[in-house]
Amino acid sequence: MSPSPEVKNPPELEFGNAWEYAAAPESVKVDIADKYGMFINGAFVAPMSRKYMDTINPGNEEVLSKIAVANEDDVERAVAAAKAAFPKWKRLKASERAKYLFRIARRLQERAREFSVLETLDGGKPIKESRDVDIPEAVKHFFYHAGWADKLDYAFPGRKGRPLGVCAQIIPWNFPLLMAAWKIAPALACGNTVVLKPAETTSLTALRLAEIFVEVGLPPGVVNIITGAGDTGAALVAHKDVQKVAFTGSTAVGKAIAQECAGSGKRLTLELGGKSPNIIFEDASLDQAVDGIVQGIFFNQGHVCCAGSRLFVQEGVMQEVLAKLEVRMQSLRVGDPMDKNTDLGAINSLGQLATIKRYLEVGEAEGAQRHQPSVKLPKRGYYLPPTWFTGVQPSHTIAREEIFGPVLSVMSFRTPEEAIARANNTPYGLAAGIWTDKGSKIFDIASRLKAGVVWCNTYNRFDAASPFGGYKQSGFGREGGRQGLLSYLELV
Ligand code: ADP
């Protein structure tokens, strides 16, 4: 288990012949194997289940590759590897653990363009978002937590932080590599070992991250990556040798996981859904606010748990905001995720597209007015024009339920009191946005919003040093920052 400073060549993938994806118009070519095994104990292995599922490019509906479907035996193998690796990993000098994290960060940075292309092919998000947000932020998470690894005594003065053991980490499909980084980096920095399960539609970048673990000589078993759908995730959560479960995903699955963990002694953190308010006051810079509205709900096709999906506009500026919004919407480019100019790429899956379309129908049936810019969508792939609804009542389904798509519900308010009451009138509490040029108003309103993150005159900005997490049905526990370390340590 001694750290090996040299960077090794990428591992030979055992499966199939790699083929080159002509990633036009991006210049980087990305090899994608015909099929992928799982990463267990430092090597890619075939699933004991012998089962594979297709992973599809939602931008053109082509099959990219086949992904292993882990069964209980595979889960057993992965957890056993993580358990066996734990004693040595936790005893390793913290500065040595830090070195591994720094090496992972650097190597990911070097291969950033390749990861960006792969992320966009597998998930449908615009290449400019993968390139400028997802992959750089993932790199930052590894750098940031590398910095903490040998300074944990300073994070919690007077206390000793002990690692928990084997962490089961289950992530969603909206930010595949970034969520993997959010989970893996703090767990390793704190001395835990990991079994990670990516979402079934977006496993490719996590599996490629495993190549980097091999390149940097991360000791076998410290991180294991198993693929599959809900059954695989459930088997992982239920495994007796798992000490900690970290889940990001839907509120429904989060509740099932909380029930499974209750009474088991397993530590649990949940980052779930949201229906976040974005509040525009009359005194805001309206052009800036309209940009913030667009960034708040249409970033990543609205597949964002903290998306600003409920827009509250103060009555006096409602008409002006709507007029500006309409003009701005006409300028959004929807289409090929690999095109550098694309603003909205593909919806992640056919199932999610159907879910969003159902919400559009419900919105109209309940009396709201639907607006969409005239856009020409590609013939193949899962696409939807960005949509906003006016005439929305707080009781409408589209004002209450998380849609997880590019759909905005516009509502009005008269007074700050009313804005706060309406914003907090939700079972969720993940994020909120405030737009005003009055600093005192920002502090007052922010302190009265029940939301884990409050953005002021901006929206959807992330930083590894800033804790992220929710209240109420948006979950509990924080990721990022000093507070995020608490999810992976027992303080004694
Ligand atoms: P979505 O509905 O947006 O696809 P999910 O909450 O279903 O989100 O999925 C998030 C992650 O949780 C995925 O990796 C998925 O495979 C996993 N998952 C789904 N069902 C379960 C379950 N019962 N137990 C554990 N993990 C699950």
Short mmCIF file of C-alpha atoms and ligand atoms in Angstrom, two decimals:
data_model
loop_
_atom_site.label_atom_id
_atom_site.label_comp_id
_atom_site.label_asym_id
_atom_site.label_seq_id
_atom_site.Cartn_x
_atom_site.Cartn_y
_atom_site.Cartn_z
CA MET A 1 0.00 0.00 0.00
CA SER A 2 2.90 2.36 -0.29
CA PRO A 3 2.12 5.39 -2.40
CA SER A 4 3.61 5.12 -5.86
CA PRO A 5 4.62 8.51 -7.20
CA GLU A 6 4.90 7.52 -10.85
CA VAL A 7 1.88 7.80 -13.10
CA LYS A 8 1.15 4.52 -14.82
CA ASN A 9 -0.35 4.01 -18.23
CA PRO A 10 -4.12 3.75 -18.43
CA PRO A 11 -5.30 0.19 -17.76
CA GLU A 12 -6.29 -2.06 -20.60
CA LEU A 13 -10.04 -2.42 -20.40
CA GLU A 14 -10.92 -6.06 -20.49
CA PHE A 15 -14.02 -5.68 -22.51
CA GLY A 16 -14.57 -5.39 -26.24
CA ASN A 17 -12.72 -3.25 -28.68
CA ALA A 18 -12.54 0.43 -27.98
CA TRP A 19 -14.00 2.48 -30.80
CA GLU A 20 -13.40 6.03 -31.62
CA TYR A 21 -16.26 8.42 -31.35
CA ALA A 22 -15.85 11.24 -33.83
CA ALA A 23 -16.74 13.92 -31.36
CA ALA A 24 -17.27 16.73 -33.88
CA PRO A 25 -17.32 19.64 -33.48
CA GLU A 26 -15.13 19.19 -30.38
CA SER A 27 -11.71 18.06 -31.53
CA VAL A 28 -11.12 15.48 -28.78
CA LYS A 29 -11.75 11.87 -29.71
CA VAL A 30 -12.92 9.70 -26.89
CA ASP A 31 -12.50 5.95 -26.85
CA ILE A 32 -15.55 4.16 -25.58
CA ALA A 33 -15.38 0.40 -25.04
CA ASP A 34 -18.17 -1.86 -26.32
CA LYS A 35 -18.91 -2.85 -22.77
CA TYR A 36 -17.74 -2.09 -19.28
CA GLY A 37 -17.26 -4.27 -16.27
CA MET A 38 -17.17 -2.87 -12.75
CA PHE A 39 -14.21 -1.50 -10.87
CA ILE A 40 -13.60 -3.69 -7.85
CA ASN A 41 -10.43 -4.04 -5.82
CA GLY A 42 -8.40 -2.00 -8.28
CA ALA A 43 -9.38 -3.85 -11.48
CA PHE A 44 -12.19 -3.94 -14.04
CA VAL A 45 -14.10 -7.19 -13.58
CA ALA A 46 -17.04 -8.83 -15.33
CA PRO A 47 -20.27 -8.84 -13.32
CA MET A 48 -21.15 -12.10 -11.60
CA SER A 49 -24.71 -11.40 -12.71
CA ARG A 50 -23.46 -11.69 -16.34
CA LYS A 51 -25.97 -8.97 -17.13
CA TYR A 52 -25.39 -5.72 -19.02
CA MET A 53 -27.60 -2.79 -19.97
CA ASP A 54 -27.27 -0.24 -22.74
CA THR A 55 -26.14 3.28 -22.05
CA ILE A 56 -27.54 5.69 -24.62
CA ASN A 57 -26.52 9.05 -25.99
CA PRO A 58 -29.69 11.08 -25.36
CA GLY A 59 -28.56 13.59 -27.96
CA ASN A 60 -29.06 11.11 -30.83
CA GLU A 61 -30.43 7.92 -29.23
CA GLU A 62 -27.38 5.86 -30.27
CA VAL A 63 -26.13 3.14 -27.96
CA LEU A 64 -22.75 4.23 -26.62
CA SER A 65 -21.82 1.10 -24.71
CA LYS A 66 -23.02 -1.66 -22.42
CA ILE A 67 -22.77 -1.30 -18.66
CA ALA A 68 -22.66 -4.13 -16.13
CA VAL A 69 -25.68 -4.70 -13.90
CA ALA A 70 -24.45 -5.63 -10.44
CA ASN A 71 -26.41 -8.17 -8.42
CA GLU A 72 -26.09 -8.98 -4.71
CA ASP A 73 -22.98 -11.10 -5.30
CA ASP A 74 -21.30 -8.20 -7.07
CA VAL A 75 -22.29 -5.85 -4.25
CA GLU A 76 -20.83 -8.36 -1.81
CA ARG A 77 -17.55 -8.43 -3.71
CA ALA A 78 -17.29 -4.64 -3.84
CA VAL A 79 -18.14 -4.11 -0.17
CA ALA A 80 -15.69 -6.87 0.83
CA ALA A 81 -12.93 -5.09 -1.12
CA ALA A 82 -13.72 -1.76 0.53
CA LYS A 83 -13.84 -3.41 3.95
CA ALA A 84 -10.49 -5.13 3.43
CA ALA A 85 -8.85 -1.90 2.28
CA PHE A 86 -10.19 0.20 5.18
CA PRO A 87 -7.73 -0.65 8.02
CA LYS A 88 -4.63 0.21 5.97
CA TRP A 89 -6.17 3.26 4.32
CA LYS A 90 -7.27 4.78 7.60
CA ARG A 91 -3.83 4.17 9.15
CA LEU A 92 -2.00 5.69 6.19
CA LYS A 93 -0.37 8.98 7.11
CA ALA A 94 -2.87 11.71 6.34
CA SER A 95 -0.35 13.59 4.19
CA GLU A 96 -0.02 10.45 2.05
CA ARG A 97 -3.80 10.25 1.61
CA ALA A 98 -3.64 13.88 0.56
CA LYS A 99 -1.06 13.05 -2.11
CA TYR A 100 -3.40 10.55 -3.74
CA LEU A 101 -6.18 13.13 -3.85
CA PHE A 102 -3.85 15.75 -5.32
CA ARG A 103 -2.74 13.26 -7.97
CA ILE A 104 -6.34 12.40 -8.85
CA ALA A 105 -7.15 16.11 -9.17
CA ARG A 106 -4.16 16.79 -11.38
CA ARG A 107 -4.74 13.83 -13.66
CA LEU A 108 -8.42 14.72 -14.01
CA GLN A 109 -7.40 18.22 -14.91
CA GLU A 110 -5.05 16.89 -17.57
CA ARG A 111 -7.78 14.72 -19.04
CA ALA A 112 -10.53 17.32 -18.61
CA ARG A 113 -11.46 17.65 -22.28
CA GLU A 114 -11.88 13.92 -22.69
CA PHE A 115 -14.07 13.76 -19.58
CA SER A 116 -16.13 16.74 -20.80
CA VAL A 117 -16.87 15.08 -24.12
CA LEU A 118 -17.75 11.79 -22.47
CA GLU A 119 -20.03 13.51 -19.95
CA THR A 120 -21.92 15.29 -22.70
CA LEU A 121 -22.23 12.18 -24.90
CA ASP A 122 -23.55 10.06 -22.04
CA GLY A 123 -25.78 12.60 -20.32
CA GLY A 124 -26.91 15.12 -22.95
CA LYS A 125 -25.75 18.30 -21.23
CA PRO A 126 -24.26 21.07 -23.38
CA ILE A 127 -20.54 20.63 -23.93
CA LYS A 128 -19.88 24.16 -22.69
CA GLU A 129 -21.41 23.21 -19.32
CA SER A 130 -19.39 19.97 -19.04
CA ARG A 131 -16.26 21.84 -20.05
CA ASP A 132 -16.74 24.99 -17.96
CA VAL A 133 -18.64 23.74 -14.92
CA ASP A 134 -18.90 19.99 -14.30
CA ILE A 135 -15.36 18.84 -14.90
CA PRO A 136 -13.52 21.88 -13.44
CA GLU A 137 -15.74 21.72 -10.35
CA ALA A 138 -15.03 18.00 -9.96
CA VAL A 139 -11.30 18.77 -10.16
CA LYS A 140 -11.72 21.48 -7.52
CA HIS A 141 -13.43 19.06 -5.15
CA PHE A 142 -10.44 16.73 -5.26
CA PHE A 143 -7.98 19.60 -4.77
CA TYR A 144 -10.05 21.09 -1.97
CA HIS A 145 -10.36 17.85 -0.04
CA ALA A 146 -6.73 16.95 -0.66
CA GLY A 147 -6.02 20.11 1.32
CA TRP A 148 -8.17 18.97 4.24
CA ALA A 149 -6.81 15.41 4.52
CA ASP A 150 -3.90 16.29 6.83
CA LYS A 151 -5.61 19.22 8.54
CA LEU A 152 -8.67 17.56 10.03
CA ASP A 153 -7.46 18.35 13.56
CA TYR A 154 -7.79 22.02 12.66
CA ALA A 155 -11.26 21.58 11.20
CA PHE A 156 -12.65 20.55 14.57
CA PRO A 157 -10.35 21.93 17.26
CA GLY A 158 -10.21 19.93 20.45
CA ARG A 159 -11.91 16.93 18.85
CA LYS A 160 -10.49 13.92 17.04
CA GLY A 161 -12.16 12.86 13.81
CA ARG A 162 -12.29 9.15 13.12
CA PRO A 163 -13.27 7.69 9.75
CA LEU A 164 -16.48 5.69 9.66
CA GLY A 165 -15.53 2.72 7.47
CA VAL A 166 -17.14 1.56 4.22
CA CYS A 167 -19.24 4.30 2.62
CA ALA A 168 -22.01 3.38 0.17
CA GLN A 169 -22.47 6.32 -2.17
CA ILE A 170 -25.35 6.50 -4.63
CA ILE A 171 -25.53 9.33 -7.13
CA PRO A 172 -27.95 10.65 -9.77
CA TRP A 173 -27.61 11.35 -13.49
CA ASN A 174 -27.70 15.15 -13.62
CA PHE A 175 -24.04 15.84 -12.69
CA PRO A 176 -22.48 12.39 -12.96
CA LEU A 177 -18.76 13.10 -12.49
CA LEU A 178 -19.30 16.09 -10.23
CA MET A 179 -21.52 14.09 -7.88
CA ALA A 180 -18.93 11.29 -7.86
CA ALA A 181 -16.31 13.88 -6.84
CA TRP A 182 -18.61 15.39 -4.18
CA LYS A 183 -18.95 11.94 -2.67
CA ILE A 184 -15.55 10.31 -3.12
CA ALA A 185 -13.22 13.22 -2.30
CA PRO A 186 -14.40 13.96 1.28
CA ALA A 187 -14.83 10.26 2.08
CA LEU A 188 -11.21 9.52 1.15
CA ALA A 189 -9.83 12.67 2.75
CA CYS A 190 -11.38 11.54 6.03
CA GLY A 191 -9.90 8.03 5.74
CA ASN A 192 -12.95 6.04 4.63
CA THR A 193 -13.24 3.57 1.78
CA VAL A 194 -15.97 3.70 -0.83
CA VAL A 195 -18.39 1.73 -2.95
CA LEU A 196 -19.96 4.16 -5.43
CA LYS A 197 -22.95 3.47 -7.64
CA PRO A 198 -23.52 5.93 -10.49
CA ALA A 199 -26.98 6.34 -12.03
CA GLU A 200 -27.96 3.78 -14.65
CA THR A 201 -28.09 6.26 -17.55
CA THR A 202 -24.74 7.95 -16.81
CA SER A 203 -22.06 5.56 -15.59
CA LEU A 204 -19.31 6.23 -18.13
CA THR A 205 -17.43 9.10 -16.49
CA ALA A 206 -17.35 7.39 -13.08
CA LEU A 207 -15.91 4.29 -14.74
CA ARG A 208 -13.33 6.46 -16.49
CA LEU A 209 -12.46 8.07 -13.17
CA ALA A 210 -11.56 4.55 -12.07
CA GLU A 211 -8.88 4.56 -14.78
CA ILE A 212 -7.37 7.57 -13.06
CA PHE A 213 -7.41 5.75 -9.73
CA VAL A 214 -5.30 3.03 -11.37
CA GLU A 215 -3.03 5.59 -13.05
CA VAL A 216 -2.23 7.30 -9.74
CA GLY A 217 -1.74 4.00 -7.91
CA LEU A 218 -4.66 4.39 -5.48
CA PRO A 219 -4.50 1.23 -3.35
CA PRO A 220 -6.94 -1.48 -4.55
CA GLY A 221 -10.29 -1.51 -2.76
CA VAL A 222 -10.15 2.08 -1.54
CA VAL A 223 -12.72 3.07 -4.18
CA ASN A 224 -14.94 0.53 -5.91
CA ILE A 225 -17.48 1.41 -8.57
CA ILE A 226 -20.43 -0.82 -9.24
CA THR A 227 -23.07 -0.12 -11.87
CA GLY A 228 -26.74 -0.97 -12.11
CA ALA A 229 -30.16 0.45 -11.37
CA GLY A 230 -32.33 0.78 -8.24
CA ASP A 231 -32.02 -2.88 -7.19
CA THR A 232 -28.24 -2.60 -7.15
CA GLY A 233 -28.48 0.59 -5.09
CA ALA A 234 -30.91 -1.03 -2.65
CA ALA A 235 -28.64 -4.07 -2.19
CA LEU A 236 -25.70 -1.77 -1.51
CA VAL A 237 -27.61 0.29 1.06
CA ALA A 238 -28.77 -2.89 2.82
CA HIS A 239 -25.32 -4.48 3.06
CA LYS A 240 -24.40 -5.17 6.68
CA ASP A 241 -20.77 -4.05 6.33
CA VAL A 242 -21.69 -0.58 5.11
CA GLN A 243 -21.22 2.02 7.87
CA LYS A 244 -22.34 5.10 6.04
CA VAL A 245 -24.82 5.79 3.22
CA ALA A 246 -24.64 9.00 1.20
CA PHE A 247 -27.42 9.43 -1.32
CA THR A 248 -28.26 12.13 -3.83
CA GLY A 249 -31.44 11.62 -5.82
CA SER A 250 -35.21 11.78 -5.66
CA THR A 251 -37.11 12.37 -2.44
CA ALA A 252 -39.10 9.15 -2.97
CA VAL A 253 -35.96 6.97 -3.11
CA GLY A 254 -34.40 9.00 -0.28
CA LYS A 255 -37.35 8.13 1.95
CA ALA A 256 -37.02 4.41 1.10
CA ILE A 257 -33.30 4.55 1.93
CA ALA A 258 -34.01 6.35 5.23
CA GLN A 259 -36.44 3.57 6.16
CA GLU A 260 -33.90 0.89 5.28
CA CYS A 261 -31.19 2.58 7.36
CA ALA A 262 -33.41 3.34 10.35
CA GLY A 263 -32.28 1.32 13.35
CA SER A 264 -29.30 -0.19 11.50
CA GLY A 265 -26.71 2.10 13.06
CA LYS A 266 -25.64 3.28 9.61
CA ARG A 267 -24.88 6.97 9.28
CA LEU A 268 -26.96 8.62 6.55
CA THR A 269 -26.90 11.84 4.56
CA LEU A 270 -29.54 12.65 1.95
CA GLU A 271 -29.51 15.31 -0.74
CA LEU A 272 -32.94 15.17 -2.34
CA GLY A 273 -35.33 17.20 -4.43
CA GLY A 274 -36.25 20.84 -4.45
CA LYS A 275 -38.70 23.43 -5.70
CA SER A 276 -36.59 26.48 -5.13
CA PRO A 277 -37.90 30.05 -5.21
CA ASN A 278 -36.16 32.76 -7.22
CA ILE A 279 -37.43 36.14 -5.96
CA ILE A 280 -37.17 39.33 -8.04
CA PHE A 281 -37.77 42.62 -6.23
CA GLU A 282 -38.77 45.84 -8.00
CA ASP A 283 -35.43 47.44 -7.16
CA ALA A 284 -33.35 44.70 -8.81
CA SER A 285 -31.31 45.22 -11.95
CA LEU A 286 -33.88 43.56 -14.20
CA ASP A 287 -31.57 42.64 -17.09
CA GLN A 288 -29.25 40.90 -14.66
CA ALA A 289 -32.21 39.25 -12.94
CA VAL A 290 -33.57 37.90 -16.22
CA ASP A 291 -30.19 36.32 -16.92
CA GLY A 292 -30.35 34.86 -13.43
CA ILE A 293 -33.82 33.46 -14.05
CA VAL A 294 -32.56 31.71 -17.18
CA GLN A 295 -29.43 30.44 -15.45
CA GLY A 296 -31.56 29.36 -12.48
CA ILE A 297 -33.98 27.13 -14.37
CA PHE A 298 -32.51 26.29 -17.78
CA PHE A 299 -28.93 25.42 -16.74
CA ASN A 300 -28.46 21.70 -17.43
CA GLN A 301 -32.00 21.52 -18.93
CA GLY A 302 -33.39 22.13 -15.45
CA HIS A 303 -32.04 18.77 -14.28
CA VAL A 304 -30.80 20.48 -11.15
CA CYS A 305 -32.06 19.73 -7.65
CA CYS A 306 -31.60 23.38 -6.64
CA ALA A 307 -33.10 24.80 -9.88
CA GLY A 308 -34.97 28.08 -9.42
CA SER A 309 -38.20 26.54 -10.68
CA ARG A 310 -40.61 28.89 -8.86
CA LEU A 311 -40.16 32.46 -10.00
CA PHE A 312 -41.68 35.16 -7.78
CA VAL A 313 -41.75 38.63 -9.34
CA GLN A 314 -42.88 41.76 -7.48
CA GLU A 315 -46.10 42.98 -9.10
CA GLY A 316 -44.82 46.40 -10.22
CA VAL A 317 -42.19 44.88 -12.54
CA MET A 318 -44.02 41.73 -13.63
CA GLN A 319 -44.86 42.95 -17.16
CA GLU A 320 -41.34 44.26 -17.74
CA VAL A 321 -39.72 41.05 -16.49
CA LEU A 322 -42.01 38.90 -18.65
CA ALA A 323 -41.27 41.01 -21.72
CA LYS A 324 -37.52 40.77 -21.16
CA LEU A 325 -37.79 37.06 -20.43
CA GLU A 326 -39.63 36.44 -23.69
CA VAL A 327 -36.92 38.20 -25.69
CA ARG A 328 -34.18 36.31 -23.84
CA MET A 329 -35.93 32.97 -24.42
CA GLN A 330 -35.91 33.52 -28.19
CA SER A 331 -32.12 33.72 -28.06
CA LEU A 332 -31.61 30.35 -26.36
CA ARG A 333 -30.12 27.70 -28.62
CA VAL A 334 -31.58 24.24 -28.12
CA GLY A 335 -30.08 21.18 -29.77
CA ASP A 336 -26.94 19.12 -30.30
CA PRO A 337 -25.22 18.93 -26.89
CA MET A 338 -21.83 18.64 -28.61
CA ASP A 339 -22.23 22.03 -30.31
CA LYS A 340 -20.26 24.63 -28.36
CA ASN A 341 -23.02 27.20 -28.89
CA THR A 342 -25.83 25.07 -27.48
CA ASP A 343 -27.55 26.48 -24.38
CA LEU A 344 -29.99 23.62 -23.76
CA GLY A 345 -28.96 20.11 -24.72
CA ALA A 346 -30.90 16.85 -24.53
CA ILE A 347 -33.20 15.65 -21.78
CA ASN A 348 -31.30 12.86 -20.05
CA SER A 349 -33.64 9.97 -20.88
CA LEU A 350 -36.85 9.09 -22.65
CA GLY A 351 -38.47 8.39 -19.28
CA GLN A 352 -37.59 11.83 -17.96
CA LEU A 353 -38.85 13.45 -21.16
CA ALA A 354 -42.20 11.69 -20.67
CA THR A 355 -42.36 12.84 -17.04
CA ILE A 356 -41.74 16.46 -18.01
CA LYS A 357 -44.31 16.33 -20.80
CA ARG A 358 -46.89 15.04 -18.34
CA TYR A 359 -46.24 18.07 -16.14
CA LEU A 360 -46.73 20.37 -19.15
CA GLU A 361 -50.15 18.81 -19.74
CA VAL A 362 -51.10 19.06 -16.08
CA GLY A 363 -50.01 22.70 -15.99
CA GLU A 364 -52.35 23.58 -18.85
CA ALA A 365 -55.19 21.40 -17.56
CA GLU A 366 -55.06 23.22 -14.22
CA GLY A 367 -55.35 26.59 -15.95
CA ALA A 368 -51.82 27.97 -16.35
CA GLN A 369 -50.64 29.43 -19.68
CA ARG A 370 -47.72 27.72 -21.36
CA HIS A 371 -45.06 29.66 -23.30
CA GLN A 372 -42.24 28.31 -25.44
CA PRO A 373 -39.94 29.98 -27.96
CA SER A 374 -40.17 28.76 -31.53
CA VAL A 375 -37.21 26.43 -31.84
CA LYS A 376 -36.37 23.71 -34.33
CA LEU A 377 -35.51 20.55 -32.43
CA PRO A 378 -33.23 17.81 -33.82
CA LYS A 379 -35.10 14.86 -35.34
CA ARG A 380 -33.40 12.26 -33.17
CA GLY A 381 -32.72 12.56 -29.47
CA TYR A 382 -34.75 13.63 -26.46
CA TYR A 383 -35.43 17.34 -26.69
CA LEU A 384 -37.86 19.84 -25.26
CA PRO A 385 -38.12 23.59 -25.80
CA PRO A 386 -37.54 25.66 -22.66
CA THR A 387 -40.94 26.41 -21.17
CA TRP A 388 -42.41 28.97 -18.80
CA PHE A 389 -45.89 29.12 -17.37
CA THR A 390 -47.77 32.27 -16.38
CA GLY A 391 -51.09 32.39 -14.55
CA VAL A 392 -49.74 29.89 -12.03
CA GLN A 393 -51.39 29.57 -8.62
CA PRO A 394 -49.38 28.32 -5.62
CA SER A 395 -51.81 25.39 -5.42
CA HIS A 396 -51.06 24.23 -8.97
CA THR A 397 -49.15 20.98 -9.35
CA ILE A 398 -46.44 22.69 -11.42
CA ALA A 399 -45.88 25.14 -8.54
CA ARG A 400 -45.58 22.40 -5.93
CA GLU A 401 -43.87 19.35 -7.44
CA GLU A 402 -40.32 19.02 -8.66
CA ILE A 403 -40.37 18.65 -12.46
CA PHE A 404 -36.61 18.27 -12.95
CA GLY A 405 -36.77 19.77 -16.41
CA PRO A 406 -36.64 23.11 -18.25
CA VAL A 407 -39.99 24.35 -16.91
CA LEU A 408 -40.49 27.58 -14.98
CA SER A 409 -43.60 28.56 -13.00
CA VAL A 410 -44.02 32.34 -12.77
CA MET A 411 -45.95 33.87 -9.85
CA SER A 412 -46.21 37.34 -8.35
CA PHE A 413 -46.04 38.94 -4.90
CA ARG A 414 -46.71 42.39 -3.45
CA THR A 415 -44.67 42.72 -0.26
CA PRO A 416 -41.47 41.17 1.06
CA GLU A 417 -43.55 39.41 3.74
CA GLU A 418 -45.68 37.80 1.07
CA ALA A 419 -42.58 36.78 -0.91
CA ILE A 420 -41.10 35.04 2.12
CA ALA A 421 -44.36 33.30 3.01
CA ARG A 422 -44.84 32.05 -0.55
CA ALA A 423 -41.20 31.04 -0.98
CA ASN A 424 -41.26 28.99 2.24
CA ASN A 425 -44.61 27.39 1.41
CA THR A 426 -43.10 24.15 0.11
CA PRO A 427 -42.14 20.79 1.56
CA TYR A 428 -38.65 21.39 0.16
CA GLY A 429 -35.83 23.63 1.37
CA LEU A 430 -32.76 23.29 -0.81
CA ALA A 431 -32.03 26.68 -2.34
CA ALA A 432 -33.39 30.17 -3.04
CA GLY A 433 -32.45 33.27 -5.02
CA ILE A 434 -32.97 36.95 -4.16
CA TRP A 435 -32.59 39.82 -6.63
CA THR A 436 -32.45 43.35 -5.19
CA ASP A 437 -29.96 46.20 -5.04
CA LYS A 438 -30.55 46.72 -1.29
CA GLY A 439 -27.92 44.96 0.79
CA SER A 440 -29.95 45.17 4.01
CA LYS A 441 -32.92 43.55 2.30
CA ILE A 442 -30.69 40.69 1.13
CA PHE A 443 -29.57 39.90 4.68
CA ASP A 444 -33.06 40.20 6.12
CA ILE A 445 -34.79 38.04 3.49
CA ALA A 446 -31.98 35.46 3.32
CA SER A 447 -32.16 34.90 7.07
CA ARG A 448 -35.90 34.21 6.86
CA LEU A 449 -35.84 31.77 3.94
CA LYS A 450 -35.77 28.13 4.95
CA ALA A 451 -33.24 27.00 2.36
CA GLY A 452 -29.80 25.41 2.59
CA VAL A 453 -28.29 27.78 0.02
CA VAL A 454 -29.44 31.34 -0.68
CA TRP A 455 -27.96 33.09 -3.71
CA CYS A 456 -28.13 36.86 -3.90
CA ASN A 457 -28.04 38.56 -7.31
CA THR A 458 -26.77 35.33 -8.81
CA TYR A 459 -27.96 31.74 -9.08
CA ASN A 460 -26.56 28.21 -9.44
CA ARG A 461 -23.01 29.07 -8.41
CA PHE A 462 -21.07 26.35 -6.64
CA ASP A 463 -17.83 26.18 -4.74
CA ALA A 464 -16.09 23.27 -3.04
CA ALA A 465 -15.57 25.41 0.06
CA SER A 466 -19.26 26.23 0.37
CA PRO A 467 -21.53 23.71 2.11
CA PHE A 468 -24.52 22.49 0.12
CA GLY A 469 -27.59 20.67 1.43
CA GLY A 470 -31.21 21.05 2.39
CA TYR A 471 -33.95 21.35 4.94
CA LYS A 472 -37.26 19.51 5.19
CA GLN A 473 -37.83 17.04 2.33
CA SER A 474 -34.70 18.24 0.55
CA GLY A 475 -32.71 16.07 2.92
CA PHE A 476 -30.11 16.50 5.63
CA GLY A 477 -26.35 16.70 5.94
CA ARG A 478 -24.05 19.02 4.03
CA GLU A 479 -21.57 18.44 1.22
CA GLY A 480 -18.56 20.67 0.67
CA GLY A 481 -16.80 23.02 3.03
CA ARG A 482 -15.76 22.17 6.56
CA GLN A 483 -19.32 21.10 7.37
CA GLY A 484 -19.19 18.46 4.62
CA LEU A 485 -16.39 16.66 6.46
CA LEU A 486 -18.75 15.96 9.34
CA SER A 487 -20.65 13.53 7.11
CA TYR A 488 -17.58 11.30 6.94
CA LEU A 489 -16.17 11.51 10.45
CA GLU A 490 -17.07 10.45 13.93
CA LEU A 491 -15.92 13.16 16.30
CA VAL A 492 -14.55 11.87 19.60
P1 ADP B 1 -34.43 9.81 -10.61
O1 ADP B 1 -35.87 9.52 -10.29
O2 ADP B 1 -34.19 11.23 -10.84
O3 ADP B 1 -33.84 8.89 -11.64
P2 ADP B 1 -33.57 8.28 -8.40
O4 ADP B 1 -33.69 8.76 -7.00
O5 ADP B 1 -34.49 7.22 -8.86
O6 ADP B 1 -33.62 9.56 -9.30
O7 ADP B 1 -32.09 7.77 -8.68
C1 ADP B 1 -30.94 8.28 -8.07
C2 ADP B 1 -30.00 7.13 -7.81
O8 ADP B 1 -30.59 6.23 -6.88
C3 ADP B 1 -29.65 6.29 -9.03
O9 ADP B 1 -28.29 5.91 -8.95
C4 ADP B 1 -30.57 5.09 -8.88
O10 ADP B 1 -30.10 3.93 -9.53
C5 ADP B 1 -30.56 4.90 -7.38
N1 ADP B 1 -31.72 4.19 -6.82
C6 ADP B 1 -32.97 4.10 -7.34
N2 ADP B 1 -33.77 3.38 -6.51
C7 ADP B 1 -33.00 3.02 -5.44
C8 ADP B 1 -33.25 2.27 -4.22
N3 ADP B 1 -34.44 1.78 -3.94
N4 ADP B 1 -32.22 2.13 -3.36
C9 ADP B 1 -31.01 2.66 -3.61
N5 ADP B 1 -30.72 3.35 -4.73
C10 ADP B 1 -31.70 3.53 -5.64
#
